[in-house]
Amino acid sequence: MEFDYYEILELSRTASGDDIKKAYRKLALKYHPDRNQGDKEAEEKFKQINQAYEVLSNDEKRSLYDKYGKAGLENSGFGFSDIDISDIFNTFFGRRTANSSRSRSSMQEIYEVDLEIIINLEFNEAVFGCEKELEYSYKSPCDTCKGSGAKDGKTSSCVYCGGAGQIQMQQGFMSIVQTCPHCYGSGQMIQDKCEECDGKGFMEQKNNIKISIPEGIDNGNRIRVSGKGNVGKYSTGDLYVRARVKDHDKFIRHGDDLYIEIPVFFTQALLGESIKIQNLKGDDLDLNLPVGTKDKKQIIFENEGVKNARTKKKGRLIAQIKINTPNSINDDQRELLVKLQNSFGIKSGQTHAGDDGIFDRIKGWFS
């Protein structure tokens, strides 16, 4: 999606160079990945902030951008897909040294240490909570090659980047640093692959854990299990268990509220009877129909919904009435219904408006 660099840095188009630097410093620190670990939105925001600063802090690029937008930059040979945003950040905050690229790449994991898996839950399991045993696969460094992917753990410096893990490319008037595409930033090359892991540097392991599913978990919610993710060379990640909740054949969940459709015969609705319905647990509830209950009327039962996983407050059970009418009637039933109709002063063959507001309601159908 296209975004405006000035809006990203929260600046006007007349912002000075100092304004741009101040805005970048503030936002880059706020959205830096080290402060927002595991937050994908913050990570994306950090990338946008760096890209915006890369353009607006350069007079030539800013001029092109102001005149022609992003397309003007691309047509002039300026590209951004390969920019190392951490280089921009480190240079701006004075953290870059001659060996910074090498030290950073040497501490780089070859795979994401955080791990996400899906757990399928029955509707009632999600609402009332339960205990679940899970078996899942995770990555850990190969014992044979110590995670290097090389036979006997022996590697050599990458001949393309000289072991730096990064290479410089010239695009137009600008020199751009990007991750070495040959060693993928590690600075090392494998001569002979480790036979145990086929050069990947890691092995797949199995693990079994028992987790508690809290009451009220909803579809798409995640449970974090600390220290049970992938095992890296330098750190161990967390396991995130994402809930996938099956639908119920009678109840529909919306937030903490439960909805159920209750079929009611038209005579019950007219008479205003009291009927029994069941909540999700199977307990009986008394549903008192007002005389002349209309189709789709909703009757609310407080504290009969889902317990909120955070506040522990219960939602509502909302019973929506569905009026059922017979498809056919016999002669005796017809005679009784005609008498009932006549008792309301309604003659056969005539329309019955019901109230003076019917015309306004019909107009509302088309608005």
PDB file of C-alpha atoms in Angstrom, residues 215-360:
ATOM      1  CA  GLU A 215     -12.144 -19.516  29.588  1.00  0.00           C
ATOM      2  CA  GLY A 216     -13.353 -17.192  26.870  1.00  0.00           C
ATOM      3  CA  ILE A 217     -10.525 -17.606  24.365  1.00  0.00           C
ATOM      4  CA  ASP A 218     -11.743 -16.574  20.928  1.00  0.00           C
ATOM      5  CA  ASN A 219     -10.915 -17.569  17.387  1.00  0.00           C
ATOM      6  CA  GLY A 220      -7.496 -16.166  16.420  1.00  0.00           C
ATOM      7  CA  ASN A 221      -6.373 -15.445  20.006  1.00  0.00           C
ATOM      8  CA  ARG A 222      -2.858 -16.597  20.945  1.00  0.00           C
ATOM      9  CA  ILE A 223      -1.443 -18.173  24.085  1.00  0.00           C
ATOM     10  CA  ARG A 224       2.256 -17.523  24.751  1.00  0.00           C
ATOM     11  CA  VAL A 225       4.337 -20.336  26.234  1.00  0.00           C
ATOM     12  CA  SER A 226       7.684 -18.872  27.271  1.00  0.00           C
ATOM     13  CA  GLY A 227      10.871 -20.658  26.204  1.00  0.00           C
ATOM     14  CA  LYS A 228       9.138 -23.403  24.217  1.00  0.00           C
ATOM     15  CA  GLY A 229       9.818 -22.144  20.700  1.00  0.00           C
ATOM     16  CA  ASN A 230      12.711 -22.862  18.362  1.00  0.00           C
ATOM     17  CA  VAL A 231      16.159 -23.205  19.932  1.00  0.00           C
ATOM     18  CA  GLY A 232      18.698 -20.958  18.243  1.00  0.00           C
ATOM     19  CA  LYS A 233      22.467 -20.722  18.567  1.00  0.00           C
ATOM     20  CA  TYR A 234      22.164 -17.635  20.759  1.00  0.00           C
ATOM     21  CA  SER A 235      18.614 -17.634  22.128  1.00  0.00           C
ATOM     22  CA  THR A 236      15.491 -19.718  22.632  1.00  0.00           C
ATOM     23  CA  GLY A 237      12.183 -18.404  21.363  1.00  0.00           C
ATOM     24  CA  ASP A 238       8.654 -18.559  22.679  1.00  0.00           C
ATOM     25  CA  LEU A 239       5.840 -20.781  21.473  1.00  0.00           C
ATOM     26  CA  TYR A 240       2.622 -19.066  20.392  1.00  0.00           C
ATOM     27  CA  VAL A 241      -0.465 -21.256  20.265  1.00  0.00           C
ATOM     28  CA  ARG A 242      -3.174 -19.720  18.071  1.00  0.00           C
ATOM     29  CA  ALA A 243      -6.764 -20.864  18.631  1.00  0.00           C
ATOM     30  CA  ARG A 244      -8.950 -22.042  15.773  1.00  0.00           C
ATOM     31  CA  VAL A 245     -12.462 -22.473  17.192  1.00  0.00           C
ATOM     32  CA  LYS A 246     -15.076 -24.655  15.510  1.00  0.00           C
ATOM     33  CA  ASP A 247     -18.603 -23.349  14.971  1.00  0.00           C
ATOM     34  CA  HIS A 248     -21.502 -24.498  17.154  1.00  0.00           C
ATOM     35  CA  ASP A 249     -24.581 -25.981  15.510  1.00  0.00           C
ATOM     36  CA  LYS A 250     -26.965 -23.776  17.545  1.00  0.00           C
ATOM     37  CA  PHE A 251     -25.067 -20.910  19.156  1.00  0.00           C
ATOM     38  CA  ILE A 252     -23.239 -18.064  17.423  1.00  0.00           C
ATOM     39  CA  ARG A 253     -20.592 -16.089  19.283  1.00  0.00           C
ATOM     40  CA  HIS A 254     -20.023 -12.374  18.851  1.00  0.00           C
ATOM     41  CA  GLY A 255     -17.416 -11.111  21.295  1.00  0.00           C
ATOM     42  CA  ASP A 256     -18.638 -12.162  24.733  1.00  0.00           C
ATOM     43  CA  ASP A 257     -22.275 -12.490  23.642  1.00  0.00           C
ATOM     44  CA  LEU A 258     -23.980 -15.677  22.482  1.00  0.00           C
ATOM     45  CA  TYR A 259     -26.865 -15.714  20.014  1.00  0.00           C
ATOM     46  CA  ILE A 260     -29.412 -18.467  19.540  1.00  0.00           C
ATOM     47  CA  GLU A 261     -32.492 -18.658  17.317  1.00  0.00           C
ATOM     48  CA  ILE A 262     -35.618 -19.925  19.094  1.00  0.00           C
ATOM     49  CA  PRO A 263     -38.434 -21.324  16.905  1.00  0.00           C
ATOM     50  CA  VAL A 264     -41.868 -20.317  18.260  1.00  0.00           C
ATOM     51  CA  PHE A 265     -45.257 -21.337  16.855  1.00  0.00           C
ATOM     52  CA  PHE A 266     -47.339 -18.320  15.856  1.00  0.00           C
ATOM     53  CA  THR A 267     -50.066 -19.070  18.416  1.00  0.00           C
ATOM     54  CA  GLN A 268     -47.462 -19.148  21.209  1.00  0.00           C
ATOM     55  CA  ALA A 269     -46.228 -15.749  20.088  1.00  0.00           C
ATOM     56  CA  LEU A 270     -49.768 -14.351  19.974  1.00  0.00           C
ATOM     57  CA  LEU A 271     -50.698 -15.736  23.389  1.00  0.00           C
ATOM     58  CA  GLY A 272     -47.426 -14.730  25.038  1.00  0.00           C
ATOM     59  CA  GLU A 273     -46.511 -18.087  26.500  1.00  0.00           C
ATOM     60  CA  SER A 274     -43.574 -18.971  28.744  1.00  0.00           C
ATOM     61  CA  ILE A 275     -41.284 -21.565  27.189  1.00  0.00           C
ATOM     62  CA  LYS A 276     -38.124 -23.373  28.265  1.00  0.00           C
ATOM     63  CA  ILE A 277     -34.822 -22.906  26.457  1.00  0.00           C
ATOM     64  CA  GLN A 278     -31.324 -24.108  27.338  1.00  0.00           C
ATOM     65  CA  ASN A 279     -28.115 -22.143  27.737  1.00  0.00           C
ATOM     66  CA  LEU A 280     -24.759 -23.381  26.417  1.00  0.00           C
ATOM     67  CA  LYS A 281     -24.207 -25.535  29.518  1.00  0.00           C
ATOM     68  CA  GLY A 282     -27.592 -27.215  29.038  1.00  0.00           C
ATOM     69  CA  ASP A 283     -29.288 -25.495  31.987  1.00  0.00           C
ATOM     70  CA  ASP A 284     -32.972 -24.570  31.571  1.00  0.00           C
ATOM     71  CA  LEU A 285     -33.952 -20.915  31.267  1.00  0.00           C
ATOM     72  CA  ASP A 286     -37.485 -19.471  31.308  1.00  0.00           C
ATOM     73  CA  LEU A 287     -38.213 -17.404  28.222  1.00  0.00           C
ATOM     74  CA  ASN A 288     -41.332 -15.298  28.755  1.00  0.00           C
ATOM     75  CA  LEU A 289     -42.846 -14.237  25.455  1.00  0.00           C
ATOM     76  CA  PRO A 290     -44.743 -10.931  25.521  1.00  0.00           C
ATOM     77  CA  VAL A 291     -48.259 -11.114  24.078  1.00  0.00           C
ATOM     78  CA  GLY A 292     -48.036 -10.617  20.316  1.00  0.00           C
ATOM     79  CA  THR A 293     -44.301 -11.318  20.081  1.00  0.00           C
ATOM     80  CA  LYS A 294     -43.032 -10.445  16.604  1.00  0.00           C
ATOM     81  CA  ASP A 295     -40.593 -12.308  14.395  1.00  0.00           C
ATOM     82  CA  LYS A 296     -36.901 -11.542  15.078  1.00  0.00           C
ATOM     83  CA  LYS A 297     -37.613 -10.064  18.507  1.00  0.00           C
ATOM     84  CA  GLN A 298     -34.575 -10.434  20.751  1.00  0.00           C
ATOM     85  CA  ILE A 299     -34.880 -11.415  24.405  1.00  0.00           C
ATOM     86  CA  ILE A 300     -31.737 -10.915  26.487  1.00  0.00           C
ATOM     87  CA  PHE A 301     -30.415 -13.023  29.359  1.00  0.00           C
ATOM     88  CA  GLU A 302     -27.671 -11.227  31.273  1.00  0.00           C
ATOM     89  CA  ASN A 303     -24.575 -13.153  32.457  1.00  0.00           C
ATOM     90  CA  GLU A 304     -25.411 -16.196  30.318  1.00  0.00           C
ATOM     91  CA  GLY A 305     -22.789 -15.487  27.664  1.00  0.00           C
ATOM     92  CA  VAL A 306     -19.016 -15.997  27.520  1.00  0.00           C
ATOM     93  CA  LYS A 307     -16.690 -15.051  30.373  1.00  0.00           C
ATOM     94  CA  ASN A 308     -14.228 -12.432  29.173  1.00  0.00           C
ATOM     95  CA  ALA A 309     -10.702 -13.846  29.431  1.00  0.00           C
ATOM     96  CA  ARG A 310      -9.342 -10.500  30.666  1.00  0.00           C
ATOM     97  CA  THR A 311     -12.099  -8.864  32.754  1.00  0.00           C
ATOM     98  CA  LYS A 312     -13.768 -12.131  33.857  1.00  0.00           C
ATOM     99  CA  LYS A 313     -17.181 -10.528  33.255  1.00  0.00           C
ATOM    100  CA  LYS A 314     -19.806 -12.598  31.463  1.00  0.00           C
ATOM    101  CA  GLY A 315     -21.560 -11.528  28.314  1.00  0.00           C
ATOM    102  CA  ARG A 316     -25.191 -11.997  27.365  1.00  0.00           C
ATOM    103  CA  LEU A 317     -27.266 -14.761  25.828  1.00  0.00           C
ATOM    104  CA  ILE A 318     -29.489 -13.223  23.166  1.00  0.00           C
ATOM    105  CA  ALA A 319     -32.448 -15.342  22.074  1.00  0.00           C
ATOM    106  CA  GLN A 320     -33.884 -14.255  18.724  1.00  0.00           C
ATOM    107  CA  ILE A 321     -37.433 -15.379  18.032  1.00  0.00           C
ATOM    108  CA  LYS A 322     -38.315 -17.088  14.757  1.00  0.00           C
ATOM    109  CA  ILE A 323     -42.091 -17.255  14.244  1.00  0.00           C
ATOM    110  CA  ASN A 324     -43.222 -20.480  12.587  1.00  0.00           C
ATOM    111  CA  THR A 325     -46.530 -20.758  10.739  1.00  0.00           C
ATOM    112  CA  PRO A 326     -48.119 -23.963   9.386  1.00  0.00           C
ATOM    113  CA  ASN A 327     -47.813 -24.789   5.695  1.00  0.00           C
ATOM    114  CA  SER A 328     -51.314 -26.254   5.607  1.00  0.00           C
ATOM    115  CA  ILE A 329     -54.467 -26.303   7.790  1.00  0.00           C
ATOM    116  CA  ASN A 330     -57.608 -28.482   7.913  1.00  0.00           C
ATOM    117  CA  ASP A 331     -61.213 -27.278   7.761  1.00  0.00           C
ATOM    118  CA  ASP A 332     -61.665 -27.094  11.542  1.00  0.00           C
ATOM    119  CA  GLN A 333     -58.502 -25.027  11.921  1.00  0.00           C
ATOM    120  CA  ARG A 334     -59.588 -22.724   9.099  1.00  0.00           C
ATOM    121  CA  GLU A 335     -62.942 -22.144  10.784  1.00  0.00           C
ATOM    122  CA  LEU A 336     -61.240 -21.269  14.075  1.00  0.00           C
ATOM    123  CA  LEU A 337     -58.799 -18.899  12.380  1.00  0.00           C
ATOM    124  CA  VAL A 338     -61.592 -17.122  10.485  1.00  0.00           C
ATOM    125  CA  LYS A 339     -63.423 -16.574  13.774  1.00  0.00           C
ATOM    126  CA  LEU A 340     -60.216 -15.229  15.309  1.00  0.00           C
ATOM    127  CA  GLN A 341     -59.677 -12.921  12.338  1.00  0.00           C
ATOM    128  CA  ASN A 342     -63.250 -11.625  12.533  1.00  0.00           C
ATOM    129  CA  SER A 343     -62.837 -11.001  16.264  1.00  0.00           C
ATOM    130  CA  PHE A 344     -60.142  -8.465  15.399  1.00  0.00           C
ATOM    131  CA  GLY A 345     -62.472  -6.718  12.972  1.00  0.00           C
ATOM    132  CA  ILE A 346     -60.553  -7.866   9.922  1.00  0.00           C
ATOM    133  CA  LYS A 347     -62.645  -8.827   6.905  1.00  0.00           C
ATOM    134  CA  SER A 348     -61.476 -11.359   4.326  1.00  0.00           C
ATOM    135  CA  GLY A 349     -60.115  -9.820   1.131  1.00  0.00           C
ATOM    136  CA  GLN A 350     -59.162  -6.509   2.734  1.00  0.00           C
ATOM    137  CA  THR A 351     -55.692  -5.225   3.549  1.00  0.00           C
ATOM    138  CA  HIS A 352     -54.863  -4.271   7.099  1.00  0.00           C
ATOM    139  CA  ALA A 353     -52.334  -1.475   7.619  1.00  0.00           C
ATOM    140  CA  GLY A 354     -51.960  -2.183  11.310  1.00  0.00           C
ATOM    141  CA  ASP A 355     -50.863   1.375  12.144  1.00  0.00           C
ATOM    142  CA  ASP A 356     -50.455   4.781  10.537  1.00  0.00           C
ATOM    143  CA  GLY A 357     -46.687   4.408  10.265  1.00  0.00           C
ATOM    144  CA  ILE A 358     -46.708   1.580   7.723  1.00  0.00           C
ATOM    145  CA  PHE A 359     -45.986   3.916   4.767  1.00  0.00           C
ATOM    146  CA  ASP A 360     -42.913   5.327   6.480  1.00  0.00           C
TER     147      ASP A 360
END
